[in-house]
PDB file of C-alpha atoms in Angstrom:
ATOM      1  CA  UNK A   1       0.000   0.000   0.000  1.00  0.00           C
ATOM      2  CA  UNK A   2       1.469   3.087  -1.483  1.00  0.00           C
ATOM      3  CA  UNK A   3       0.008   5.091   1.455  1.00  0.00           C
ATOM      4  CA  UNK A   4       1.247   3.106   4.194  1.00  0.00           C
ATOM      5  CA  UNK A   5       5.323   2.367   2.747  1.00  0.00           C
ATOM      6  CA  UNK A   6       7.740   5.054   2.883  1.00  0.00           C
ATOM      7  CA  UNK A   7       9.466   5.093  -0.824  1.00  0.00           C
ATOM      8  CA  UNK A   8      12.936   4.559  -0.432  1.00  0.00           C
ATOM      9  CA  UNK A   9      13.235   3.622   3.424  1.00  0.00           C
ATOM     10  CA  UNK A  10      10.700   0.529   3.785  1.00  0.00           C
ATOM     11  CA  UNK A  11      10.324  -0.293  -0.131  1.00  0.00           C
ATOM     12  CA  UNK A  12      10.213   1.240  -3.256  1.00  0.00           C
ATOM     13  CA  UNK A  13       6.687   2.843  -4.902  1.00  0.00           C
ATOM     14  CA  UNK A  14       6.071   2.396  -8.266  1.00  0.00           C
ATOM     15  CA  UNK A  15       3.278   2.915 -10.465  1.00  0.00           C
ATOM     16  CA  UNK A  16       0.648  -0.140 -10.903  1.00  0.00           C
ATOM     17  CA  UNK A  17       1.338  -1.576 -14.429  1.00  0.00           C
ATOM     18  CA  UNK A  18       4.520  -0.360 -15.210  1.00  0.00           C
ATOM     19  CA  UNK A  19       6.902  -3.325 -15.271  1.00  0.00           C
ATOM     20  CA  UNK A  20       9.681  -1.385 -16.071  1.00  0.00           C
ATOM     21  CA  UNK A  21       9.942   0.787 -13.011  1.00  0.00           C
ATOM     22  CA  UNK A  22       9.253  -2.829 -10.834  1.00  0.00           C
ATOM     23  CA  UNK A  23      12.064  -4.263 -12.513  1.00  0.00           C
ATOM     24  CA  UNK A  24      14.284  -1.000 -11.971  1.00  0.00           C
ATOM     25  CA  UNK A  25      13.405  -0.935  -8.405  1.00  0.00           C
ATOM     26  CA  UNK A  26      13.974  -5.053  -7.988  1.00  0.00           C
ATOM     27  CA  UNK A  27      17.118  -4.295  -9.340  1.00  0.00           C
ATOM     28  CA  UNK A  28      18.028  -1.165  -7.304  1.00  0.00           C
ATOM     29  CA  UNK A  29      17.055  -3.248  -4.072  1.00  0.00           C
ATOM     30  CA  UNK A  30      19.730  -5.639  -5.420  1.00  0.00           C
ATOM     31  CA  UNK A  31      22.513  -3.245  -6.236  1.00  0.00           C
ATOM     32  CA  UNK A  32      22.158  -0.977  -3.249  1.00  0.00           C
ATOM     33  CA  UNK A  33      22.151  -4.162  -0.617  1.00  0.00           C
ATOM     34  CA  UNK A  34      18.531  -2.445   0.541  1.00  0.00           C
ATOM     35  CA  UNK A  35      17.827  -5.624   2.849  1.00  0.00           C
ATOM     36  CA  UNK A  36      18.989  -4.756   6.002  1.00  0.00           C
ATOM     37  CA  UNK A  37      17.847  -0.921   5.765  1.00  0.00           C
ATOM     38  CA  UNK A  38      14.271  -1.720   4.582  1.00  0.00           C
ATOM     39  CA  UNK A  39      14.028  -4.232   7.001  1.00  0.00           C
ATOM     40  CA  UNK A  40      14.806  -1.874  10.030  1.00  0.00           C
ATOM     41  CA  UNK A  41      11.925   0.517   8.469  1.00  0.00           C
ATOM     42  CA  UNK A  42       9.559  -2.332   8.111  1.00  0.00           C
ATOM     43  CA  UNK A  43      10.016  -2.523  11.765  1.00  0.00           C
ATOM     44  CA  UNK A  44       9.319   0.760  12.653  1.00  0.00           C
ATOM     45  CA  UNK A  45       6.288   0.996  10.060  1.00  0.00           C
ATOM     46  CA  UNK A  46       4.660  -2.704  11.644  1.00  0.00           C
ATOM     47  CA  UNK A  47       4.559  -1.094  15.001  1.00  0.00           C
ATOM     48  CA  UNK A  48       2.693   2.103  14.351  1.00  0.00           C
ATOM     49  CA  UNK A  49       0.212   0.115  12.896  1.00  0.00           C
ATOM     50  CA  UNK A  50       0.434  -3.050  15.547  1.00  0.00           C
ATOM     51  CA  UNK A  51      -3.101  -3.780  17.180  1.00  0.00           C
ATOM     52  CA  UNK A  52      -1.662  -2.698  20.165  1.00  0.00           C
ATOM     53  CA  UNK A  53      -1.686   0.998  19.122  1.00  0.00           C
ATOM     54  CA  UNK A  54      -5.126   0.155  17.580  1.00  0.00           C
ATOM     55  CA  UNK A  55      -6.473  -0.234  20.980  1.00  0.00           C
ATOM     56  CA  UNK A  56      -4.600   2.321  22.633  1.00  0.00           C
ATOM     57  CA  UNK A  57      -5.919   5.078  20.185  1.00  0.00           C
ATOM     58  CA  UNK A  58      -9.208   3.518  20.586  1.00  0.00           C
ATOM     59  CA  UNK A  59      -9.492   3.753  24.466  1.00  0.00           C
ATOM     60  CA  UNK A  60      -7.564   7.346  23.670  1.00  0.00           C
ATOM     61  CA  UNK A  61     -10.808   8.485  21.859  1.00  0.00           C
ATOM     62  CA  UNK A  62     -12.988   7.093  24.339  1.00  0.00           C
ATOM     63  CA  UNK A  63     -11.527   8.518  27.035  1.00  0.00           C
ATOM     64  CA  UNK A  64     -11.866  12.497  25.387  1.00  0.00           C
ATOM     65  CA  UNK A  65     -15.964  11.973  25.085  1.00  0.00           C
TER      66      UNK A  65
END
């Protein structure tokens, strides 16, 4: 989700149906070693959207009514 994945930190964004710019950013991944450095992103990114912030902004509204 192009919304949700910072381009160039936890993946790469490319338009839908262009196979070329997929294949450039495979291949970019590749060449610039991106595993480690997406990985720690992906880490960050999971937990801001973990159920357990779910339900603490949930009981966060509830508790300003």
């Amino acid at each position: 989700l192009a919304e949700i994945v910072p381009d160039g930190k936890a993946g790469y964004v490319v338009e839908p149906n262009q196979p070329l710019s997929l294949a450039n950013a495979i291949s970019k991944f590749f060449l610039e070693n991106k595993k480690e450095e997406f990985a720690k992103y992906v880490a960050i990114e999971k937990q801001k959207y973990s159920w357990e912030n779910l339900v603490h902004a949930i009981i966060d509204l509830n508790k300003n009514d």
